[in-house]
CSV table of C-alpha atoms in Angstrom, one decimal:
chain,number,residue,atom,x,y,z
X,36,UNK,CA,0.0,0.3,-0.1
X,37,UNK,CA,2.9,2.2,0.2
X,38,UNK,CA,2.6,3.6,-3.6
X,39,UNK,CA,-0.8,4.7,-2.5
X,40,UNK,CA,0.4,6.7,0.6
X,41,UNK,CA,2.7,8.3,-1.5
X,42,UNK,CA,-0.1,9.8,-3.2
X,43,UNK,CA,-2.3,10.7,-0.7
X,44,UNK,CA,1.2,12.8,0.5
X,45,UNK,CA,0.6,14.9,-2.7
X,46,UNK,CA,-2.8,14.8,-3.4
X,47,UNK,CA,-4.8,15.2,-0.2
X,48,UNK,CA,-2.4,17.4,1.6
X,49,UNK,CA,-3.1,19.8,-1.5
X,50,UNK,CA,-6.6,19.3,-1.9
X,51,UNK,CA,-7.5,19.8,1.9
X,52,UNK,CA,-4.8,21.5,3.5
X,53,UNK,CA,-4.1,24.5,1.3
X,54,UNK,CA,-8.1,25.0,0.9
X,55,UNK,CA,-8.4,24.8,5.1
X,56,UNK,CA,-5.8,27.5,5.0
X,57,UNK,CA,-7.9,29.6,2.7
X,58,UNK,CA,-10.8,28.9,5.0
X,59,UNK,CA,-13.0,28.7,1.6
X,60,UNK,CA,-12.6,32.4,1.2
X,61,UNK,CA,-12.8,32.6,-2.3
X,62,UNK,CA,-12.7,29.7,-5.0
X,63,UNK,CA,-9.8,29.5,-7.2
X,64,UNK,CA,-8.1,26.1,-8.5
X,65,UNK,CA,-4.2,25.7,-7.7
X,66,UNK,CA,-2.0,23.5,-9.5
X,67,UNK,CA,-2.7,19.9,-8.3
X,68,UNK,CA,0.6,17.5,-7.5
X,69,UNK,CA,0.0,14.2,-7.4
X,70,UNK,CA,0.9,10.4,-8.8
X,71,UNK,CA,-1.3,9.8,-11.4
X,72,UNK,CA,-1.7,6.0,-10.5
X,73,UNK,CA,-4.1,7.2,-7.6
X,74,UNK,CA,-4.3,11.0,-7.2
X,75,UNK,CA,-4.8,13.0,-10.2
X,76,UNK,CA,-8.1,11.8,-11.8
X,77,UNK,CA,-7.9,14.4,-14.3
X,78,UNK,CA,-4.8,12.4,-15.9
X,79,UNK,CA,-6.8,9.4,-15.6
X,80,UNK,CA,-10.6,9.5,-16.7
X,81,UNK,CA,-13.6,11.5,-16.1
X,82,UNK,CA,-17.4,11.2,-17.0
X,83,UNK,CA,-20.6,12.7,-18.5
X,84,UNK,CA,-22.6,15.4,-16.9
X,85,UNK,CA,-25.5,15.0,-14.4
X,86,UNK,CA,-28.6,12.8,-14.1
X,87,UNK,CA,-31.3,11.3,-12.3
X,88,UNK,CA,-29.9,8.0,-10.5
X,89,UNK,CA,-29.2,5.3,-12.6
X,90,UNK,CA,-29.3,7.5,-15.5
X,91,UNK,CA,-26.2,7.5,-17.9
X,92,UNK,CA,-26.3,10.9,-18.7
X,93,UNK,CA,-27.7,14.1,-19.3
X,94,UNK,CA,-28.0,17.8,-19.5
X,95,UNK,CA,-28.1,20.4,-17.4
X,96,UNK,CA,-31.1,22.6,-16.9
X,97,UNK,CA,-31.1,25.9,-16.8
X,98,UNK,CA,-27.8,26.6,-18.0
X,99,UNK,CA,-27.0,30.6,-17.2
X,100,UNK,CA,-24.9,32.9,-16.1
X,101,UNK,CA,-23.9,32.2,-12.3
X,102,UNK,CA,-25.8,34.3,-9.7
X,103,UNK,CA,-23.9,36.3,-6.9
X,104,UNK,CA,-24.8,33.6,-4.2
X,105,UNK,CA,-22.6,30.9,-6.6
X,106,UNK,CA,-19.2,30.3,-6.4
X,107,UNK,CA,-18.0,30.0,-9.8
X,108,UNK,CA,-15.3,27.2,-10.4
X,109,UNK,CA,-13.4,26.6,-13.9
X,110,UNK,CA,-12.1,23.4,-14.9
X,111,UNK,CA,-7.9,22.9,-15.6
X,112,UNK,CA,-9.2,20.5,-18.1
X,113,UNK,CA,-11.7,20.3,-21.1
X,114,UNK,CA,-14.5,17.8,-21.2
X,115,UNK,CA,-13.9,14.3,-21.8
X,116,UNK,CA,-16.2,13.4,-24.5
X,117,UNK,CA,-17.4,10.1,-25.3
X,118,UNK,CA,-14.6,7.6,-25.9
X,119,UNK,CA,-12.1,9.6,-25.0
X,120,UNK,CA,-10.5,7.5,-22.0
X,121,UNK,CA,-7.1,6.6,-20.9
X,122,UNK,CA,-5.8,2.9,-21.9
X,123,UNK,CA,-8.7,0.0,-21.2
X,124,UNK,CA,-8.4,-1.4,-17.5
X,125,UNK,CA,-6.0,-4.6,-17.3
X,126,UNK,CA,-7.4,-6.3,-14.5
X,127,UNK,CA,-9.5,-8.7,-15.6
X,128,UNK,CA,-13.1,-8.4,-15.0
X,129,UNK,CA,-13.3,-4.3,-14.9
X,130,UNK,CA,-14.7,-3.2,-18.1
X,131,UNK,CA,-15.5,0.4,-17.6
X,132,UNK,CA,-12.9,3.5,-16.5
X,133,UNK,CA,-16.2,4.7,-14.2
X,134,UNK,CA,-16.2,5.4,-10.5
X,135,UNK,CA,-13.8,6.2,-7.6
X,136,UNK,CA,-10.6,4.8,-6.4
X,137,UNK,CA,-11.2,4.2,-2.5
X,138,UNK,CA,-8.2,3.6,0.0
X,139,UNK,CA,-9.0,2.7,4.1
X,140,UNK,CA,-6.8,3.7,6.6
X,141,UNK,CA,-7.3,3.0,10.6
X,142,UNK,CA,-7.4,5.8,13.2
X,143,UNK,CA,-8.2,6.3,16.8
X,144,UNK,CA,-11.6,5.7,18.2
X,145,UNK,CA,-11.2,9.1,20.0
X,146,UNK,CA,-11.1,11.1,16.8
X,147,UNK,CA,-13.7,13.9,16.5
X,148,UNK,CA,-12.7,15.9,13.5
X,149,UNK,CA,-11.0,14.7,10.0
X,150,UNK,CA,-7.6,13.3,10.9
X,151,UNK,CA,-4.4,14.4,8.7
X,152,UNK,CA,-4.2,12.1,5.7
X,153,UNK,CA,-0.5,13.4,5.4
X,154,UNK,CA,0.1,11.7,8.7
X,155,UNK,CA,-2.1,9.1,8.8
X,156,UNK,CA,0.0,6.1,7.5
X,157,UNK,CA,-0.2,3.3,5.3
X,158,UNK,CA,-3.7,2.1,3.7
X,159,UNK,CA,-5.1,-1.0,4.9
X,160,UNK,CA,-7.3,-1.5,2.1
X,161,UNK,CA,-8.6,-0.1,-1.2
X,162,UNK,CA,-11.4,-0.7,-3.5
X,163,UNK,CA,-13.4,0.6,-6.2
X,164,UNK,CA,-16.8,2.5,-5.3
X,165,UNK,CA,-19.3,3.1,-8.2
X,166,UNK,CA,-21.4,5.8,-7.3
X,167,UNK,CA,-20.8,7.3,-3.8
X,168,UNK,CA,-24.0,6.2,-2.3
X,169,UNK,CA,-23.1,4.2,0.6
X,170,UNK,CA,-25.2,2.9,3.7
X,171,UNK,CA,-23.7,0.4,5.7
X,172,UNK,CA,-20.1,-1.2,4.9
X,173,UNK,CA,-18.1,0.4,2.2
X,174,UNK,CA,-16.9,-2.0,-0.6
X,175,UNK,CA,-14.0,-4.2,0.6
X,176,UNK,CA,-13.2,-2.6,3.9
X,177,UNK,CA,-11.1,-4.5,5.7
X,178,UNK,CA,-13.0,-6.3,8.8
X,179,UNK,CA,-10.1,-5.4,11.1
X,180,UNK,CA,-11.0,-2.0,10.7
X,181,UNK,CA,-14.5,-2.1,12.1
X,182,UNK,CA,-16.6,0.8,12.4
X,183,UNK,CA,-13.4,3.1,13.1
X,184,UNK,CA,-11.4,4.1,10.1
X,185,UNK,CA,-11.0,7.2,7.3
X,186,UNK,CA,-11.0,6.8,3.5
X,187,UNK,CA,-10.0,8.5,0.9
X,188,UNK,CA,-11.7,8.4,-2.6
X,189,UNK,CA,-10.1,10.0,-5.7
X,190,UNK,CA,-10.7,10.3,-9.4
X,191,UNK,CA,-12.5,13.1,-11.3
X,192,UNK,CA,-15.6,14.6,-12.0
X,193,UNK,CA,-16.9,15.5,-15.6
X,194,UNK,CA,-19.2,18.4,-16.5
X,195,UNK,CA,-20.2,18.7,-20.0
X,196,UNK,CA,-22.7,22.4,-19.2
X,197,UNK,CA,-21.9,24.7,-17.2
X,198,UNK,CA,-24.7,25.6,-14.8
X,199,UNK,CA,-25.5,26.0,-11.2
X,200,UNK,CA,-24.8,22.8,-9.1
X,201,UNK,CA,-25.8,22.3,-5.7
X,202,UNK,CA,-23.1,19.9,-4.8
X,203,UNK,CA,-23.9,17.9,-1.7
X,204,UNK,CA,-22.5,15.3,0.9
X,205,UNK,CA,-24.3,12.9,3.3
X,206,UNK,CA,-22.2,12.0,5.6
X,207,UNK,CA,-22.1,9.7,9.3
X,208,UNK,CA,-19.7,10.8,10.4
X,209,UNK,CA,-17.5,13.5,9.0
X,210,UNK,CA,-16.5,14.4,5.2
X,211,UNK,CA,-15.1,16.5,3.1
X,212,UNK,CA,-14.9,17.4,-1.0
X,213,UNK,CA,-12.6,19.4,-2.8
X,214,UNK,CA,-12.5,20.0,-6.5
X,215,UNK,CA,-9.4,20.8,-8.2
X,216,UNK,CA,-7.7,21.4,-5.0
X,217,UNK,CA,-10.8,23.4,-3.8
X,218,UNK,CA,-12.4,22.9,-0.4
X,219,UNK,CA,-16.1,22.7,-1.6
X,220,UNK,CA,-18.4,20.7,1.0
X,221,UNK,CA,-17.3,20.6,4.4
X,222,UNK,CA,-19.5,18.1,6.3
X,223,UNK,CA,-17.0,17.6,9.4
X,224,UNK,CA,-17.5,16.4,12.9
X,225,UNK,CA,-18.9,13.2,14.2
X,226,UNK,CA,-22.7,13.4,13.9
X,227,UNK,CA,-25.2,11.3,12.6
X,228,UNK,CA,-26.1,11.4,8.9
X,229,UNK,CA,-26.4,14.9,8.1
X,230,UNK,CA,-26.4,17.1,4.7
X,231,UNK,CA,-24.1,19.8,4.0
X,232,UNK,CA,-24.4,21.4,0.4
X,233,UNK,CA,-22.6,24.0,-1.1
X,234,UNK,CA,-24.3,26.1,-4.4
X,235,UNK,CA,-21.2,26.7,-6.9
X,236,UNK,CA,-21.3,27.7,-10.8
X,237,UNK,CA,-19.5,24.9,-12.8
X,238,UNK,CA,-18.0,25.2,-16.2
X,239,UNK,CA,-17.8,22.4,-18.7
X,240,UNK,CA,-15.0,20.3,-17.7
X,241,UNK,CA,-12.8,17.6,-15.9
X,242,UNK,CA,-12.1,18.6,-12.5
X,243,UNK,CA,-10.3,16.2,-10.1
X,244,UNK,CA,-12.2,15.0,-7.2
X,245,UNK,CA,-11.2,14.0,-3.7
X,246,UNK,CA,-13.6,13.3,-0.9
X,247,UNK,CA,-12.1,12.3,2.4
X,248,UNK,CA,-14.2,10.8,4.9
X,249,UNK,CA,-14.1,9.3,8.7
X,250,UNK,CA,-15.9,7.2,10.5
X,251,UNK,CA,-15.9,6.2,15.2
X,252,UNK,CA,-19.6,5.4,15.5
X,253,UNK,CA,-22.0,2.4,14.4
X,254,UNK,CA,-23.6,3.9,11.5
X,255,UNK,CA,-21.4,4.3,8.6
X,256,UNK,CA,-23.0,6.9,5.6
X,257,UNK,CA,-21.7,8.6,2.5
X,258,UNK,CA,-23.8,10.0,-0.2
X,259,UNK,CA,-22.4,12.3,-2.6
X,260,UNK,CA,-25.2,14.0,-4.7
X,261,UNK,CA,-26.2,17.2,-7.1
X,262,UNK,CA,-28.9,19.4,-8.0
X,263,UNK,CA,-28.2,20.3,-11.4
X,264,UNK,CA,-29.9,23.9,-12.4
X,265,UNK,CA,-32.4,23.3,-10.0
X,266,UNK,CA,-34.0,19.8,-11.3
X,267,UNK,CA,-33.8,18.0,-8.0
X,268,UNK,CA,-31.0,16.2,-6.3
X,269,UNK,CA,-30.0,12.9,-7.2
X,270,UNK,CA,-26.9,11.0,-6.6
X,271,UNK,CA,-23.9,11.3,-8.9
X,272,UNK,CA,-24.2,8.7,-11.2
X,273,UNK,CA,-20.9,6.1,-11.6
X,274,UNK,CA,-20.9,8.1,-15.3
X,275,UNK,CA,-20.1,11.0,-14.1
X,276,UNK,CA,-16.9,9.6,-12.4
X,277,UNK,CA,-13.7,8.2,-13.6
X,278,UNK,CA,-10.9,6.7,-12.0
X,279,UNK,CA,-7.2,7.6,-11.9
X,280,UNK,CA,-5.4,5.7,-14.6
X,281,UNK,CA,-4.1,2.6,-13.1
X,282,UNK,CA,-6.1,2.4,-10.1
X,283,UNK,CA,-7.6,-1.2,-11.2
X,284,UNK,CA,-3.4,-2.5,-10.5
X,285,UNK,CA,-3.9,-1.3,-7.5
X,286,UNK,CA,-7.1,-3.7,-5.9
X,287,UNK,CA,-6.2,-6.6,-5.7
């Protein structure tokens, strides 16, 4: 798991450490460093725009200029078109580039806020997560971790049309979401399943996506959803998520 840990030292520290220092005072897109194998999803793959749960792809409704309340994001990479993917997954049984790479870490049961992923140590397990809609156990979460663990989900998100997106994390316990190195949604702390959202205007393009999570209670829950142009909240579909290049090679 050493390779994964090296990646997180670069990508998670940038995505969340720098963003916390800025305290979300402004939205910017700093250059993101990291190993392409597990950190920079934009170098690997990204997916199509929004949609209802289970839908493959829909356009954004109500595309327009952002209102004053919405932060504006501009992607560092262009929209990934259909068929514009990295090399096909090498691992037998993996036929899709969609989803996110998840890495799991042990933490102390007294943890009350998001742990520092730059000092968290080596991952004890990895998995591919499709749509982030978890109520219960994460896929391939090591039994040894029980309900006390942290997780880092890495990949990229593709937006096909400029529109206002209400991005939401529902989690128990804490979770944070960053796009292109900017902290967008902060749902930190020990609490029952609770939703936090942030309204942003997103230009079309492919965004590096990082979601970090921790749990120390019996309830395990993490959902990443969006509302595109006021069309209604839905879970972000797997077709809108792409694994980092080489992710399948890291999963046993």
